[in-house]
Coordinates of C-alpha atoms in Angstrom, one line a residue:
M1 CA 41.6 -29.1 -12.2
P2 CA 38.3 -27.9 -13.6
R3 CA 36.9 -30.0 -16.5
P4 CA 34.6 -28.9 -19.3
A5 CA 31.0 -30.0 -18.6
V6 CA 27.8 -29.9 -20.6
I7 CA 24.2 -29.7 -19.3
A8 CA 21.8 -31.1 -21.9
L9 CA 18.0 -30.8 -21.5
E10 CA 15.3 -33.1 -23.0
D11 CA 13.9 -30.2 -25.1
G12 CA 17.2 -29.9 -27.0
R13 CA 18.6 -26.8 -25.1
W14 CA 22.1 -27.2 -23.6
F15 CA 24.5 -25.2 -21.5
T16 CA 28.2 -25.3 -20.8
G17 CA 30.3 -24.9 -17.7
E18 CA 33.2 -26.3 -15.7
A19 CA 33.0 -29.2 -13.3
L20 CA 34.9 -28.3 -10.2
T21 CA 34.2 -31.6 -8.4
G22 CA 33.1 -35.0 -9.4
R23 CA 33.3 -36.6 -12.8
G24 CA 31.3 -38.7 -15.1
T25 CA 27.6 -38.4 -16.2
A26 CA 24.6 -37.8 -14.0
G27 CA 20.9 -37.6 -15.0
G28 CA 17.7 -36.5 -13.3
E29 CA 15.0 -33.8 -13.2
L30 CA 16.6 -30.4 -13.5
V31 CA 15.0 -27.9 -11.0
F32 CA 16.0 -24.6 -9.4
T33 CA 16.0 -23.2 -5.9
T34 CA 15.8 -19.4 -5.2
A35 CA 17.3 -19.7 -1.8
M36 CA 20.4 -17.6 -1.1
V37 CA 21.5 -19.9 1.8
G38 CA 21.0 -23.5 2.8
F39 CA 23.1 -25.0 0.0
Q40 CA 24.3 -27.8 2.2
E41 CA 20.8 -28.5 3.6
V42 CA 19.3 -28.6 0.1
I43 CA 21.7 -31.2 -1.4
T44 CA 21.3 -33.5 1.7
D45 CA 17.5 -33.2 1.7
P46 CA 16.0 -36.5 0.7
S47 CA 13.2 -34.6 -1.0
Y48 CA 15.7 -33.7 -3.8
H49 CA 16.5 -37.4 -4.5
G50 CA 17.1 -37.9 -8.2
Q51 CA 17.2 -34.3 -9.1
I52 CA 19.8 -31.9 -10.5
I53 CA 19.8 -28.6 -8.5
T54 CA 20.3 -25.2 -10.0
Y55 CA 21.1 -22.4 -7.5
T56 CA 19.7 -19.1 -8.8
F57 CA 21.8 -17.0 -6.4
P58 CA 25.0 -16.2 -8.3
L59 CA 27.5 -17.0 -5.5
I60 CA 27.3 -20.3 -3.6
G61 CA 29.5 -21.7 -0.8
N62 CA 30.7 -18.5 0.8
Y63 CA 29.9 -19.5 4.4
G64 CA 31.3 -23.0 4.3
V65 CA 29.8 -26.2 5.7
H66 CA 29.2 -27.8 9.1
P67 CA 28.0 -31.4 9.9
D68 CA 25.0 -30.0 11.9
R69 CA 23.5 -28.7 8.7
D70 CA 23.3 -32.1 7.0
E71 CA 19.7 -33.1 6.6
S72 CA 20.7 -36.8 6.0
E73 CA 23.8 -39.0 5.9
T74 CA 24.6 -38.4 2.2
P75 CA 23.8 -36.1 -0.7
H76 CA 20.6 -36.9 -2.6
A77 CA 20.9 -34.6 -5.5
R78 CA 22.5 -36.1 -8.6
A79 CA 24.5 -32.9 -9.4
V80 CA 24.5 -29.2 -8.6
V81 CA 24.7 -26.2 -11.0
A82 CA 25.7 -22.7 -10.1
R83 CA 27.0 -19.4 -11.6
E84 CA 30.0 -19.4 -9.2
I85 CA 31.0 -21.8 -6.5
T86 CA 33.7 -20.3 -4.2
N87 CA 36.3 -22.3 -2.3
Y88 CA 36.6 -19.5 0.2
C89 CA 34.4 -19.3 3.3
F90 CA 34.0 -16.6 6.0
N91 CA 32.2 -18.1 8.9
H92 CA 33.6 -18.9 12.4
A93 CA 31.3 -21.9 12.7
S94 CA 32.4 -23.5 9.5
N95 CA 34.7 -26.5 9.5
G96 CA 35.5 -26.6 5.8
T97 CA 34.6 -25.3 2.3
W98 CA 31.7 -26.5 0.3
L99 CA 33.9 -27.4 -2.7
D100 CA 35.9 -29.7 -0.5
W101 CA 32.7 -31.2 1.0
L102 CA 31.4 -31.9 -2.5
A103 CA 34.7 -33.4 -3.7
E104 CA 34.8 -35.7 -0.7
R105 CA 31.4 -37.1 -1.6
N106 CA 32.1 -37.1 -5.4
V107 CA 29.2 -34.8 -6.2
L108 CA 29.3 -33.5 -9.7
A109 CA 29.3 -29.7 -9.2
V110 CA 29.3 -27.5 -12.3
S111 CA 30.2 -23.8 -12.1
G112 CA 30.4 -21.0 -14.7
V113 CA 26.9 -21.7 -16.0
D114 CA 24.5 -18.9 -17.2
T115 CA 22.1 -19.8 -14.4
R116 CA 19.9 -16.7 -15.1
A117 CA 19.2 -18.0 -18.7
L118 CA 18.8 -21.6 -17.4
T119 CA 16.4 -20.5 -14.7
R120 CA 14.3 -18.4 -17.1
H121 CA 14.2 -21.4 -19.5
L122 CA 12.9 -23.7 -16.7
R123 CA 10.4 -21.1 -15.5
D124 CA 9.0 -21.0 -19.1
K125 CA 9.2 -24.6 -20.0
G126 CA 8.9 -26.2 -16.6
A127 CA 11.2 -28.7 -14.8
L128 CA 12.9 -30.9 -17.4
R129 CA 14.9 -34.1 -17.5
A130 CA 18.5 -33.4 -18.0
V131 CA 22.0 -34.9 -18.2
V132 CA 25.2 -33.4 -16.8
S133 CA 28.5 -34.9 -18.1
T134 CA 32.2 -34.3 -18.1
E135 CA 33.0 -37.3 -20.2
A136 CA 30.5 -37.2 -23.1
L137 CA 30.5 -33.6 -24.4
D138 CA 28.4 -34.0 -27.5
A139 CA 25.2 -32.1 -26.8
R140 CA 23.0 -34.1 -29.2
T141 CA 24.0 -37.4 -27.6
L142 CA 23.3 -36.1 -24.1
V143 CA 19.9 -34.7 -25.2
K144 CA 19.0 -38.2 -26.3
A145 CA 20.1 -39.6 -23.0
A146 CA 18.0 -37.0 -21.1
R147 CA 14.9 -38.0 -23.1
S148 CA 15.4 -41.6 -22.1
L149 CA 15.3 -40.9 -18.4
P150 CA 12.2 -41.8 -16.4
A151 CA 9.8 -39.0 -15.7
M152 CA 9.2 -37.7 -12.2
A153 CA 5.5 -38.0 -12.6
G154 CA 4.6 -41.5 -11.6
A155 CA 7.9 -42.2 -9.8
D156 CA 7.9 -43.8 -6.4
L157 CA 11.2 -42.5 -5.0
V158 CA 10.2 -43.0 -1.4
R159 CA 11.5 -46.6 -1.5
A160 CA 15.0 -45.3 -2.2
V161 CA 15.2 -43.1 0.8
T162 CA 13.0 -44.6 3.6
R163 CA 14.6 -46.5 6.5
A164 CA 14.4 -50.3 6.7
D165 CA 13.3 -50.8 10.3
A166 CA 11.5 -48.9 13.1
H167 CA 13.7 -47.0 15.5
A168 CA 13.0 -45.1 18.7
L169 CA 15.1 -41.9 18.8
S170 CA 15.1 -41.7 22.6
A171 CA 17.2 -44.3 24.4
E172 CA 15.1 -43.9 27.5
P173 CA 11.3 -43.5 27.7
A174 CA 10.4 -39.8 27.5
E175 CA 7.7 -38.1 29.4
G176 CA 6.2 -36.2 26.4
P177 CA 3.6 -37.5 24.0
H178 CA 4.7 -40.5 21.8
V179 CA 4.7 -39.5 18.1
V180 CA 5.3 -42.0 15.3
V181 CA 7.1 -40.5 12.3
Y182 CA 6.6 -42.2 8.9
D183 CA 9.9 -41.9 7.2
F184 CA 9.2 -41.0 3.5
G185 CA 12.6 -39.2 3.4
V186 CA 12.4 -37.3 6.6
K187 CA 14.8 -34.4 7.2
R188 CA 16.8 -34.2 10.4
S189 CA 15.7 -30.6 11.1
I190 CA 12.1 -31.8 11.3
L191 CA 13.0 -34.4 13.8
R192 CA 14.9 -31.8 15.8
Q193 CA 12.0 -29.5 15.8
L194 CA 9.6 -32.2 17.0
E195 CA 12.0 -33.2 19.8
M196 CA 12.3 -29.6 20.9
Q197 CA 8.5 -29.7 21.5
G198 CA 9.0 -32.5 24.0
F199 CA 7.8 -35.4 21.8
H200 CA 9.1 -38.9 22.2
L201 CA 9.7 -40.0 18.6
T202 CA 9.7 -43.4 16.9
L203 CA 10.7 -43.5 13.2
V204 CA 9.0 -46.2 11.1
P205 CA 9.6 -47.3 7.4
A206 CA 7.3 -46.1 4.7
R207 CA 5.7 -49.5 4.2
M208 CA 4.8 -50.2 7.8
S209 CA 1.1 -51.1 8.0
A210 CA -1.4 -49.0 9.9
R211 CA -2.0 -51.9 12.2
D212 CA 1.6 -52.1 13.2
V213 CA 1.8 -48.3 13.7
L214 CA -1.3 -48.5 16.0
R215 CA 0.4 -51.3 18.0
L216 CA 3.1 -48.7 19.0
K217 CA 0.3 -46.8 20.7
P218 CA 1.2 -43.3 19.4
D219 CA -0.4 -40.1 20.6
G220 CA 0.0 -38.8 17.0
V221 CA 1.5 -39.7 13.6
V222 CA 3.6 -37.4 11.5
L223 CA 3.8 -38.0 7.7
S224 CA 7.2 -36.7 6.7
N225 CA 8.5 -35.0 3.6
G226 CA 10.0 -37.0 0.8
P227 CA 10.7 -37.2 -2.9
G228 CA 8.7 -38.2 -6.0
D229 CA 5.1 -38.4 -7.0
P230 CA 2.7 -38.9 -4.0
A231 CA 0.2 -40.6 -6.3
A232 CA 2.8 -43.3 -7.0
V233 CA 3.1 -44.2 -3.3
G234 CA -0.2 -46.1 -3.1
Y235 CA 0.8 -48.3 -0.2
A236 CA 1.3 -45.1 2.0
V237 CA -2.0 -43.7 0.9
K238 CA -3.7 -46.9 1.9
N239 CA -2.0 -46.9 5.4
V240 CA -2.9 -43.2 6.0
S241 CA -6.5 -43.8 5.0
R242 CA -6.7 -46.6 7.6
L243 CA -5.3 -44.3 10.3
L244 CA -7.8 -41.5 9.6
G245 CA -10.0 -41.0 12.6
R246 CA -8.0 -43.3 14.8
V247 CA -5.1 -41.1 15.7
P248 CA -4.1 -37.4 15.0
L249 CA -2.3 -37.0 11.8
F250 CA 0.1 -34.2 10.6
G251 CA 1.6 -34.2 7.1
I252 CA 4.5 -32.2 5.8
C253 CA 5.3 -31.8 2.1
L254 CA 4.9 -35.2 0.6
G255 CA 3.1 -36.3 3.8
H256 CA 0.6 -33.4 3.3
Q257 CA -0.1 -34.7 -0.2
L258 CA -0.5 -38.3 0.9
L259 CA -3.0 -37.2 3.6
A260 CA -4.9 -35.3 0.9
L261 CA -5.0 -38.4 -1.3
A262 CA -6.2 -40.5 1.6
L263 CA -9.0 -37.9 2.2
G264 CA -10.2 -38.3 -1.5
L265 CA -8.5 -35.3 -3.0
R266 CA -6.1 -35.4 -6.0
T267 CA -2.6 -34.2 -6.6
Y268 CA -0.8 -33.0 -9.7
K269 CA 2.7 -32.0 -10.8
L270 CA 3.6 -28.3 -10.7
K271 CA 5.2 -26.7 -13.7
F272 CA 8.5 -25.9 -12.0
G273 CA 7.7 -26.5 -8.3
H274 CA 8.2 -24.4 -5.2
R275 CA 11.8 -24.4 -4.1
G276 CA 13.2 -21.5 -2.0
C277 CA 13.0 -19.5 1.2
N278 CA 10.6 -16.7 0.2
H279 CA 7.2 -18.3 -0.6
P280 CA 4.3 -16.2 0.8
V281 CA 1.5 -18.4 2.3
K282 CA -1.8 -17.0 3.6
D283 CA -3.6 -18.6 6.6
L284 CA -7.2 -18.4 5.5
M285 CA -8.4 -18.8 9.0
T286 CA -6.6 -15.7 10.4
G287 CA -5.7 -13.8 7.3
V288 CA -2.0 -13.7 8.3
V289 CA 0.6 -14.1 5.6
E290 CA 3.8 -15.9 6.4
I291 CA 7.0 -16.2 4.4
T292 CA 7.9 -19.9 4.2
T293 CA 10.6 -22.2 3.0
Q294 CA 9.4 -24.8 0.5
N295 CA 10.6 -27.7 -1.6
H296 CA 7.9 -29.6 -3.5
G297 CA 7.2 -30.4 -7.1
F298 CA 3.6 -31.6 -6.6
A299 CA 0.5 -30.0 -5.1
V300 CA -3.0 -30.8 -4.1
R301 CA -5.7 -30.0 -6.7
S302 CA -8.1 -27.3 -5.6
D303 CA -10.8 -27.8 -8.2
G304 CA -13.8 -30.0 -7.7
Q305 CA -16.0 -30.6 -4.7
L306 CA -14.2 -31.0 -1.4
P307 CA -14.8 -34.3 0.5
R308 CA -17.0 -33.9 3.6
G309 CA -15.1 -32.5 6.6
V310 CA -12.2 -31.1 4.5
E311 CA -11.4 -27.5 4.0
F312 CA -8.3 -25.7 2.7
T313 CA -6.6 -23.5 5.3
H314 CA -3.5 -22.2 3.5
L315 CA -2.8 -20.9 0.0
N316 CA 0.4 -19.9 -1.8
L317 CA 0.0 -16.3 -2.8
N318 CA 2.4 -16.7 -5.8
D319 CA 0.1 -19.1 -7.7
D320 CA -2.9 -19.8 -5.4
T321 CA -1.9 -23.4 -4.9
V322 CA -3.0 -25.3 -1.8
E323 CA -0.4 -25.3 1.0
G324 CA -2.5 -26.6 3.9
L325 CA -5.8 -28.3 4.7

């Protein structure tokens, strides 16, 4: 049975809806994604760890779920918010409905919310700390609870999602180049894409030292995606700086920001982040504009003098933020 739910924001605004799955109270940074699809991938993406996701598309769940779409073992979002979550799916490849999937994992999913108004509020005010509850419905109490939550800026969330030990993905030695992947919260789809290129992959924990990584004799190192503030992951920045010039490096999302910090650049928190499948990015080397899928709440600062040997190669055409260097 649906239960009344309240979503309270730190600035005093609150919204109501019905919890279709899960129960209790969940708190985190409230963000929105404009993607029409990928609802299962989004909630299992470790980059969303500690966040509450608002889906701007009005109908979510209509093509069901499949295990191959999971980006990790478990959901990482604290809760999900939508205008309508359907329990019907029309997809020959689906093996169940999204609502059943959410219920099995006890994810707090709130439907019937005016997500248009909520998204406009977040667009104007920026991502906000929030609390979603089915048990305490007094908005003023929940607003106070939201204000007591830790801020995303300054938060090292990598430690909550990284692996504990190094692990070679291939059981047998591969013929392709050996690539070490720093696991800051890596998505399965990234690993699949790397394997499709013929790379032999070794996953290592976020705190593995540069010396230990070099002992693995990699042909290259990938710095993965992940949650939280890159400036708070000082141990990773230190390791990346020690790898510079000694092995080819490629950073994605958080990894890109860590690489920038190691090069002497700075990062900052975006007002409401980039989350969706329709972000235009211009390659400054070729002039080509590509439509990209993004999920990041921090960016590399573009002001000030660039360190020697560093140049920006990609810009987001929505807000002129740095997307590649």
